[in-house]
Coordinates of C-alpha atoms in Angstrom, one line a residue:
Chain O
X289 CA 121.7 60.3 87.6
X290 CA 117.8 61.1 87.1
X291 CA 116.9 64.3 85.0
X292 CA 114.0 65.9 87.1
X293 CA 111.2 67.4 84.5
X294 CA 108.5 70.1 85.2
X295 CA 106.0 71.6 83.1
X296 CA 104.5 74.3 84.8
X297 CA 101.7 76.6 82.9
X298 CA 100.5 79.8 84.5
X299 CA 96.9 77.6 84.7
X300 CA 98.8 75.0 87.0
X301 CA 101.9 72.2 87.5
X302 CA 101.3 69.4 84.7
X303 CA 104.1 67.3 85.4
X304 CA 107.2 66.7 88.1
X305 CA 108.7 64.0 87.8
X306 CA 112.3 62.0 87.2
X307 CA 113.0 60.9 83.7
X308 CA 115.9 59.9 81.3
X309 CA 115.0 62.1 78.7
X310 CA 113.5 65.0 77.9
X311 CA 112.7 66.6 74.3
X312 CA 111.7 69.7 73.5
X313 CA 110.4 71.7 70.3
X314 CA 113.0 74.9 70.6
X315 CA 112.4 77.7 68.4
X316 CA 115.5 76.8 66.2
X317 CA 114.8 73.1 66.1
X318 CA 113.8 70.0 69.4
X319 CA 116.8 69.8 71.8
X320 CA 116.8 67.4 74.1
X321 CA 117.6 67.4 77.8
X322 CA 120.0 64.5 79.4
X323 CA 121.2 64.4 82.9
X324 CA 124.9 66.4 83.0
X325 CA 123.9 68.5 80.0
X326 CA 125.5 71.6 80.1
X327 CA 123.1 75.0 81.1
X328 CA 121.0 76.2 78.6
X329 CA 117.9 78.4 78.2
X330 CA 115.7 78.2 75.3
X331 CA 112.5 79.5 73.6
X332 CA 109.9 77.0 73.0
X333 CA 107.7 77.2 69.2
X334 CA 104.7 75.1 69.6
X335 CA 104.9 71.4 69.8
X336 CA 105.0 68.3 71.3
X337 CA 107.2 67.8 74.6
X338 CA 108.1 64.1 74.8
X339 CA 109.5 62.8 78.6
X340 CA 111.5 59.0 78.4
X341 CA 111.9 56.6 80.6
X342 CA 114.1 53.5 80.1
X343 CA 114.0 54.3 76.1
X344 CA 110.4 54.5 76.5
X345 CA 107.5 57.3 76.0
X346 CA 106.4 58.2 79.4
X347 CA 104.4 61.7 78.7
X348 CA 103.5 63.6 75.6
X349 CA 102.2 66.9 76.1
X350 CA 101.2 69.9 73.8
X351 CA 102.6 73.3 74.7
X352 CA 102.0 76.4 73.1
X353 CA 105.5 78.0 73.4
X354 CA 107.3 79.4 76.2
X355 CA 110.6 78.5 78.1
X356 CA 112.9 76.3 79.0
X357 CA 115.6 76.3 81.7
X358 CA 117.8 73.3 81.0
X359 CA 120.7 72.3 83.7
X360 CA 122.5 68.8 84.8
X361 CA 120.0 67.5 87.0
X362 CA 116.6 69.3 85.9
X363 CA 114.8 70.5 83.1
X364 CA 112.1 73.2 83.5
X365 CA 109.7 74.3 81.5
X366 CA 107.5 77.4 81.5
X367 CA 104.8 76.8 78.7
X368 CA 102.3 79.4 77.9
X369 CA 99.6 76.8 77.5
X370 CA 99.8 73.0 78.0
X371 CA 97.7 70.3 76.6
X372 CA 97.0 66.4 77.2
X373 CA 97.2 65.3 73.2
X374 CA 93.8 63.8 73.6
X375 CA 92.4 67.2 74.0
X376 CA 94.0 68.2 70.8
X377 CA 91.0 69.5 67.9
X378 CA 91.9 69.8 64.5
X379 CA 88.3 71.4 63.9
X380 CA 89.3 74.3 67.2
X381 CA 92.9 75.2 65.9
X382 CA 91.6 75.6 62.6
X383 CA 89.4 78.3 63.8
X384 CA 91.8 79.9 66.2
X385 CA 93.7 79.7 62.9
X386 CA 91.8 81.7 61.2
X387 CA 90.9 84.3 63.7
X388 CA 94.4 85.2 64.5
X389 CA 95.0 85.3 60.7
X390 CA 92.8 87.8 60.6
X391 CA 93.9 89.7 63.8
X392 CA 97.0 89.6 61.3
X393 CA 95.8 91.1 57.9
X394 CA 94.4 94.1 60.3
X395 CA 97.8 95.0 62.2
X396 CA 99.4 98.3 61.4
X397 CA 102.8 98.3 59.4
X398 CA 104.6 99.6 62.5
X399 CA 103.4 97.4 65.1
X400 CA 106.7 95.1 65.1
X401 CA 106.2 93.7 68.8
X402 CA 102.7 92.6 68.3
X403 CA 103.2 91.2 64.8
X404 CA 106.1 89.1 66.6
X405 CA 103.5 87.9 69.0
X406 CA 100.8 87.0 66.5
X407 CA 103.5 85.0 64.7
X408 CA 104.4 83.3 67.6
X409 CA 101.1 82.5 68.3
X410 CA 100.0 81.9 64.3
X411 CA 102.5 79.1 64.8
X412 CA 101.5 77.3 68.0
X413 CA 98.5 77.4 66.5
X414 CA 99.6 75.6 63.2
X415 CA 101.6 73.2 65.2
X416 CA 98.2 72.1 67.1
X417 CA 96.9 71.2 63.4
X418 CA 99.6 69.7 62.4
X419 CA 99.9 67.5 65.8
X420 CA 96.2 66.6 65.8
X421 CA 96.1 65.6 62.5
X422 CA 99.4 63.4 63.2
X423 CA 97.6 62.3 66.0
X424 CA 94.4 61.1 63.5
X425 CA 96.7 59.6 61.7
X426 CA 98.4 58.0 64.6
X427 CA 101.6 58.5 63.5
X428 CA 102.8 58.8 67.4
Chain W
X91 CA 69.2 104.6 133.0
X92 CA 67.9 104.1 129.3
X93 CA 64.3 103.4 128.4
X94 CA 62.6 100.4 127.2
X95 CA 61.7 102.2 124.2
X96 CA 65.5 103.3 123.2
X97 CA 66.9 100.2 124.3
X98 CA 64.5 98.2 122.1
X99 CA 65.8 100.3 119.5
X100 CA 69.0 100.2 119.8
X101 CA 68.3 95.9 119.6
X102 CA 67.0 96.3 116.5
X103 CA 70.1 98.5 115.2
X104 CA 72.8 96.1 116.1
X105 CA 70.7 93.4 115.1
X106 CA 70.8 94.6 111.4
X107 CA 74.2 95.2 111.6
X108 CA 74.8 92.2 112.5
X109 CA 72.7 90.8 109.5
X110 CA 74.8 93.2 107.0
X111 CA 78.3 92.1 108.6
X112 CA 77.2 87.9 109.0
X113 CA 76.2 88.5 105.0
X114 CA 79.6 90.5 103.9
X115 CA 81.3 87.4 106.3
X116 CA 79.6 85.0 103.9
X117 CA 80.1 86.9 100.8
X118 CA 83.6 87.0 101.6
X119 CA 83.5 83.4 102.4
X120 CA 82.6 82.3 99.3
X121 CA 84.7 84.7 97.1
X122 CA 87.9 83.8 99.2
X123 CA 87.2 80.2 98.0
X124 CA 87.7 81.5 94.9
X125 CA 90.4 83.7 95.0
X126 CA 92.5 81.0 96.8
X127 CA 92.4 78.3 93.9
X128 CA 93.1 81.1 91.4
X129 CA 96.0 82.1 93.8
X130 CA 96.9 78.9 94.5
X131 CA 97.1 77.5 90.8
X132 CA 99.0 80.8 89.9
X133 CA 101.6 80.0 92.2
X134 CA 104.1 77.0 90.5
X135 CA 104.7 79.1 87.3
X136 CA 105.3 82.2 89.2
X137 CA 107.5 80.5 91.9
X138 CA 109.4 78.6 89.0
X139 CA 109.8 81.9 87.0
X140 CA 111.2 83.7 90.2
X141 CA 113.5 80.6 91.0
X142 CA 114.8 81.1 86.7
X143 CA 115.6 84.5 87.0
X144 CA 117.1 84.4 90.4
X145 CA 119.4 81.5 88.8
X146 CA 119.9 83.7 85.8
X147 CA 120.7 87.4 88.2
X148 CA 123.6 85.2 90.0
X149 CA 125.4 84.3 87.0
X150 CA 125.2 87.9 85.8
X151 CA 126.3 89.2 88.8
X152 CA 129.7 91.0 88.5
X153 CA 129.2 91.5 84.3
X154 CA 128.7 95.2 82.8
X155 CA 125.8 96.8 83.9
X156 CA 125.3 98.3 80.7
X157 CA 125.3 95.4 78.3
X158 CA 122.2 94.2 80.2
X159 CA 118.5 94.5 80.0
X160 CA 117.6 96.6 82.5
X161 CA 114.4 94.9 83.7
X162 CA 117.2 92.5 84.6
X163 CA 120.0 94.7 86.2
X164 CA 118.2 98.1 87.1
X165 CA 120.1 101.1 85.7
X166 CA 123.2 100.3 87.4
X167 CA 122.5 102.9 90.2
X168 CA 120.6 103.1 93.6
X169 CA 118.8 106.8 93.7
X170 CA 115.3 106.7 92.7
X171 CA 113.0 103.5 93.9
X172 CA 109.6 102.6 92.7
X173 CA 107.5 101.0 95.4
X174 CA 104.3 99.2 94.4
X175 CA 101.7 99.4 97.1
X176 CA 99.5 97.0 96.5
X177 CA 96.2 97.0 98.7
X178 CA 92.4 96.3 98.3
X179 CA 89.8 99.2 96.0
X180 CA 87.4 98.6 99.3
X181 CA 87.8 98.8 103.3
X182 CA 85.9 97.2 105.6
X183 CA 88.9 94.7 105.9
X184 CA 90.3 94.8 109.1
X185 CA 94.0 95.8 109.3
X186 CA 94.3 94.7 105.6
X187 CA 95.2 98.0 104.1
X188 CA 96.4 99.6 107.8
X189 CA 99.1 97.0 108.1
X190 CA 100.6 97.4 104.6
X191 CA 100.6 100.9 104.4
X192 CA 102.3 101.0 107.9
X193 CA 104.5 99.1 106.4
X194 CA 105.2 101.1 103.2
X195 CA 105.8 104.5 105.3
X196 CA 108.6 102.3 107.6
X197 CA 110.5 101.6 104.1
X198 CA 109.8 104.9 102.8
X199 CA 111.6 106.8 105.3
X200 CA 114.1 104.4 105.6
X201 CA 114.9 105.2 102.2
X202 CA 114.3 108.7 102.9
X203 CA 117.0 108.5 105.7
X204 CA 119.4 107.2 103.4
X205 CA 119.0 109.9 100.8
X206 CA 117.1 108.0 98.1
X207 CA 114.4 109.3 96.2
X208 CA 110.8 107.1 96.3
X209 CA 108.4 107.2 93.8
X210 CA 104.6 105.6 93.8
X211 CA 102.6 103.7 92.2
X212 CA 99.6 102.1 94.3
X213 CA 97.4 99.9 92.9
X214 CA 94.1 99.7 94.9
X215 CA 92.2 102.4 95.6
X216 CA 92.4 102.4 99.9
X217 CA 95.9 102.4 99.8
X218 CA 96.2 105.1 97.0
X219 CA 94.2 107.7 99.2
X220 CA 96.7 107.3 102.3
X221 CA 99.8 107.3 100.3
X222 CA 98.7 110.3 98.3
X223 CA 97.5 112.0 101.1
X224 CA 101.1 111.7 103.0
X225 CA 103.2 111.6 100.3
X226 CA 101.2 113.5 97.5
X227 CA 104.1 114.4 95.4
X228 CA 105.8 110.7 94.8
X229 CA 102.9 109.1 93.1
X230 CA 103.4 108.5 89.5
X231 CA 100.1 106.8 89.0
X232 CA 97.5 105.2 90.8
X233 CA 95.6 101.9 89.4
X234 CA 92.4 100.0 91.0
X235 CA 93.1 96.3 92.2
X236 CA 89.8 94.8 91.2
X237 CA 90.3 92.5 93.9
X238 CA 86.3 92.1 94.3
X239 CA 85.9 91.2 90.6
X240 CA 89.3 88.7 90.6
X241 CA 92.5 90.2 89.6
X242 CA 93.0 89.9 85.7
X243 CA 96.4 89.5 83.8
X244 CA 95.4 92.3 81.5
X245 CA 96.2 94.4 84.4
X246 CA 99.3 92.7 85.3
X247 CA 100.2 93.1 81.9
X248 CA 99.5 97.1 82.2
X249 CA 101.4 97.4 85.6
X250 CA 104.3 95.7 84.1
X251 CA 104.1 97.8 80.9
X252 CA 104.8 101.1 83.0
X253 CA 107.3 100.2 85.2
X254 CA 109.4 99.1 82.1
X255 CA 108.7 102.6 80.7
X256 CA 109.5 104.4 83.2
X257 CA 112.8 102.1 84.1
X258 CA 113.9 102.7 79.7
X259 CA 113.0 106.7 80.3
X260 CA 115.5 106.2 83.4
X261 CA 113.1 107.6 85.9
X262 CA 113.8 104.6 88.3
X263 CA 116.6 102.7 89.2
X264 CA 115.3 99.9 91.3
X265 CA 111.4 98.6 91.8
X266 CA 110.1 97.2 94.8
X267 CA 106.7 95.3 95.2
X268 CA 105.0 95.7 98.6
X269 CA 102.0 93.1 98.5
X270 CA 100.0 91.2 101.7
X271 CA 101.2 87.6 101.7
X272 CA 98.5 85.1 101.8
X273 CA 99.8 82.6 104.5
X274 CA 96.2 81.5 105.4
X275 CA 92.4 83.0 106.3
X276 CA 93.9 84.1 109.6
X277 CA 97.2 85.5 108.5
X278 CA 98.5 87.9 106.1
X279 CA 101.8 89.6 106.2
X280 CA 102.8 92.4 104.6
X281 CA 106.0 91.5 103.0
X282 CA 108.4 93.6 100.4
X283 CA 110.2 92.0 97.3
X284 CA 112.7 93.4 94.8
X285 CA 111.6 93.0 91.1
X286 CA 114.2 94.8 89.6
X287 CA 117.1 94.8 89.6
X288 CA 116.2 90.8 90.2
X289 CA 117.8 89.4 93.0
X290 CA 119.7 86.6 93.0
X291 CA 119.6 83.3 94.6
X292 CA 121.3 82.5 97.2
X293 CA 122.2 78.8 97.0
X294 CA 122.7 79.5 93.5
X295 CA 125.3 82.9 93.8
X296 CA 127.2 80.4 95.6
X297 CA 127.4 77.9 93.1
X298 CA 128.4 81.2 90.4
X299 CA 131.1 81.5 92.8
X300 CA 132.9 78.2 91.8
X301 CA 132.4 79.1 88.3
X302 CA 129.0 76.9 87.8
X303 CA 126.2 77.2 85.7
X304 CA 127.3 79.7 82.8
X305 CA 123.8 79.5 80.5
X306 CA 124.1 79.1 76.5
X307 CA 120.6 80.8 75.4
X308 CA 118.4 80.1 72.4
X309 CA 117.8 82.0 69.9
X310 CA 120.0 84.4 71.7
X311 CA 120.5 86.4 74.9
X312 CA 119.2 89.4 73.7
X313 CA 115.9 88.1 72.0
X314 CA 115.5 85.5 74.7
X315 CA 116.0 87.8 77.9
X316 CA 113.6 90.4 75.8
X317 CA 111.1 88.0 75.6
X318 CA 111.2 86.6 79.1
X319 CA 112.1 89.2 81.2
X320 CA 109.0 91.2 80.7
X321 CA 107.1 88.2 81.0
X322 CA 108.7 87.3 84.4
X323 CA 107.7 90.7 85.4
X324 CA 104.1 90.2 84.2
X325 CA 103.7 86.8 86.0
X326 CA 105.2 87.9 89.4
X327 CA 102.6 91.2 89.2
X328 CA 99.6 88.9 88.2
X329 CA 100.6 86.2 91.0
X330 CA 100.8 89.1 93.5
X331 CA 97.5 90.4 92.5
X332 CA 95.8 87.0 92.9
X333 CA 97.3 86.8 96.3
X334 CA 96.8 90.2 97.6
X335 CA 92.7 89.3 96.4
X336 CA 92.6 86.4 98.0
X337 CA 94.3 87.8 101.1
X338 CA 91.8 90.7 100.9
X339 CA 88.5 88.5 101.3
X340 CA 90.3 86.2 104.1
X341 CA 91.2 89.5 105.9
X342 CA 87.1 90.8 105.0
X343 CA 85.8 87.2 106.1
X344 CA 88.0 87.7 109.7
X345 CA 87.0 91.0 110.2
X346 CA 83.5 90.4 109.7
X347 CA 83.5 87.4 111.7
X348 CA 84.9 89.3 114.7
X349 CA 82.5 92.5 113.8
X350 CA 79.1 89.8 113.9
X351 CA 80.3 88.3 117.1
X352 CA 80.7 91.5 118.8
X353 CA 77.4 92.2 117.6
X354 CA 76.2 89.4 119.5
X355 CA 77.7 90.2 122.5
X356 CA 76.4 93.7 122.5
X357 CA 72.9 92.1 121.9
X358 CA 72.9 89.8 124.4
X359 CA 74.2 92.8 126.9
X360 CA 71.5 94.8 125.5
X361 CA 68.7 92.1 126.0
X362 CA 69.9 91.8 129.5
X363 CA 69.7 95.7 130.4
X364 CA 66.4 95.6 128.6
X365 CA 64.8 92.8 130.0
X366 CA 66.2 93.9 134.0
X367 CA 64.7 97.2 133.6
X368 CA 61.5 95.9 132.1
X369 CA 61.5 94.1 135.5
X370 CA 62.1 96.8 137.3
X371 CA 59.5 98.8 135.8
X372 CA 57.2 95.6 136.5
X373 CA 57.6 95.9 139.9
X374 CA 57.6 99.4 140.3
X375 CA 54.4 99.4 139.4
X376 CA 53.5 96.8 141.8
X377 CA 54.9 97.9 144.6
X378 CA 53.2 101.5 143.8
X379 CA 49.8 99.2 143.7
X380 CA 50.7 97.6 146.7
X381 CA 51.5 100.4 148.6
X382 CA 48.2 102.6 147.6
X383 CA 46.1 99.3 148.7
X384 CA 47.7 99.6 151.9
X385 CA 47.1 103.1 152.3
X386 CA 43.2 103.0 151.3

């Protein structure tokens, strides 16, 4: 039995497709997706989401956190960004970095929800670097 | 009968109509184009976030009201509704606005009828000044669509932001969206959808039935449904936004189509009358000149 996998970004539908696999970076560690798994819904951190095929890579792509939607037969993911690998800048995130870093020393004490965003986002961001650099390093 | 002088006049008048409603045609034209790939590229995420949820709502169904979000389960009761009206910040669209507020009124006094109380909040300006002018009491606040300038998520974001305020004050029980659905440059249809409580699906509410799909969540329930929740909210606002723009310049670009033809028409009517009494006068004279050689 095929796994069906969608990434789907509020920009547009990257991929839908029928794989054997699907791996993705939850927020409390990657979990991956196998026809007949059991339902599950997850948040996503940022990192790589890795589709298989006959034990093979079929798709990488980068997403900035989001959701996941996990059943027997399909595995659905909402990302808040998506990007092809190639696209990937260790020079961009770097500065993004260090924006948001800032947006971060200047937040309020009491301003839980958007510090909880920011982090969020502070580490999407850091998972970019650390994927482009992997990527430089071809370490795929 | 008119003179030559008025009719020519009048020419000229529909004639620049006619120039202002071919250019708003145009305009419209070209920002449609727009709106429609926007809309369009909105559409998979919001669709798969609506088919989520619905999945999610049928395997609450039947579980204590009160251990849920409410953004996810309404307040447990059925008094007071929210409808969001949304409809274009400028006329000049055909039955755009007409047909949605027409619409609206049908709901509210349905809801009326069965004893239910209906609060307001219209976003767009055209369909704000109706609603508060028959129902001036229900309207908690009133919001501009920006439809010209292309709907932005920041605004989702703020539309969202109050209708989870007032649903943790307990000021609502239930929200309802009532938006123009873009089916194409011909057709839109007013349509009405819940967004909270969310409904379920209906293949899937089946399946619950049998005792299927029970979801495990990561992190947890609670921190996930927080975070996703309001975020399915946000998404299905900004979709309907994009959609209710798009289908706002498609219902500009058909009205204005219809106003320039019938602009033609009237010219070419016009002409006609103008040129047959311009005849007429023609000979008139003649027959004046005619007749006073014959006389002499």
């Amino acid at each position: 039995m095929p796994l069906r996998a969608e990434i789907v970004s509020p920009e547009k539908r990257h991929t839908d497709c029928e794989v054997d696999m699907v791996v993705v970076p939850g927020t409390e560690g990657d979990i991956a997706a196998m026809p007949g798994r059991s339902p599950v819904m997850l948040q996503l951190r940022g990192g790589v989401v890795t589709l298989y095929q006959d034990n093979k890579v079929l798709e990488r792509h980068f997403v900035g956190g989001g959701f996941v939607e996990m059943t027997a037969d399909h595995c659905t993911i909402l990302a808040d960004s998506v990007k092809a690998l190639e696209d990937l800048s260790v020079d961009d995130a770097r500065q993004s970095l260090e924006a948001l870093q800032e947006q971060w020393t200047n937040l309020g004490t009491h301003d839980y929800k958007e510090r909880e965003s920011l982090a969020r986002k502070i580490q999407a961001v850091r998972a970019e670097i650390e994927t482009a650099e992997r990527l430089q390093r071809n370490a795929f | 009968m008119p003179s030559l002088k008025e009719l020519r006049g009048r020419i000229t008048g529909v004639k620049s109509t006619r120039k202002i409603t071919n250019a708003m045609k145009m305009v419209a034209a070209s920002k449609l184009r727009r709106a429609q790939i926007r809309a369009e590229a909105a559409r998979p995420y919001a669709e798969t976030s609506k088919r989520m949820m619905g999945e999610l709502a049928s395997t609450v169904q039947g579980a204590d009201v009160s251990s849920l979000p409410r953004l996810m389960v309404g307040t447990g009761k059925d008094q007071t509704h929210l409808l969001i009206v949304m409809t274009s910040d400028r006329g000049l669209a055909g039955g755009f606005n007409a047909n949605l507020v027409r619409k609206t009124r049908q709901y509210i006094s349905e809801l009326q009828e069965q004893g239910k109380t209906v609060k307001l909040l219209p976003v767009g300006r055209k369909g704000a000044e109706v609603l508060a002018r028959y129902y001036p009491e229900a309207i908690v606040e009133t919001m501009t669509s920006d439809g010209g300038q292309g709907a932005s998520f920041e605004q989702a974001i703020s539309i969202a932001s109050h209708v989870v305020k007032l649903l943790d004050q307990g000021e609502i029980d239930c929200c309802t969206l009532l938006r123009n659905r873009f089916v194409n440059a011909m057709t839109q249809v007013p349509e009405q959808f819940k967004l909270v409580p969310l409904p379920a699906s209906e293949e899937q509410a089946q399946g619950s039935a049998s005792g299927e799909a029970h979801y495990e969540f990561e992190p947890n329930e609670e921190t996930l449904l927080a975070q996703l929740l309001p975020r399915n909210l946000e998404v299905q606002l900004f979709a309907a936004l994009l959609e209710s723009a798009a289908g706002e310049h498609a219902a500009r670009m058909t009205a204005m189509d219809n106003a320039s033809r019938n602009a033609s028409k009237a010219i070419d009517s016009l002409s006609l009358k103008y040129n047959r009494t311009r005849q007429a006068n023609i000979t008139n004279e003649l027959i004046e000149i005619i007749s006073g050689a014959e006389a002499v």
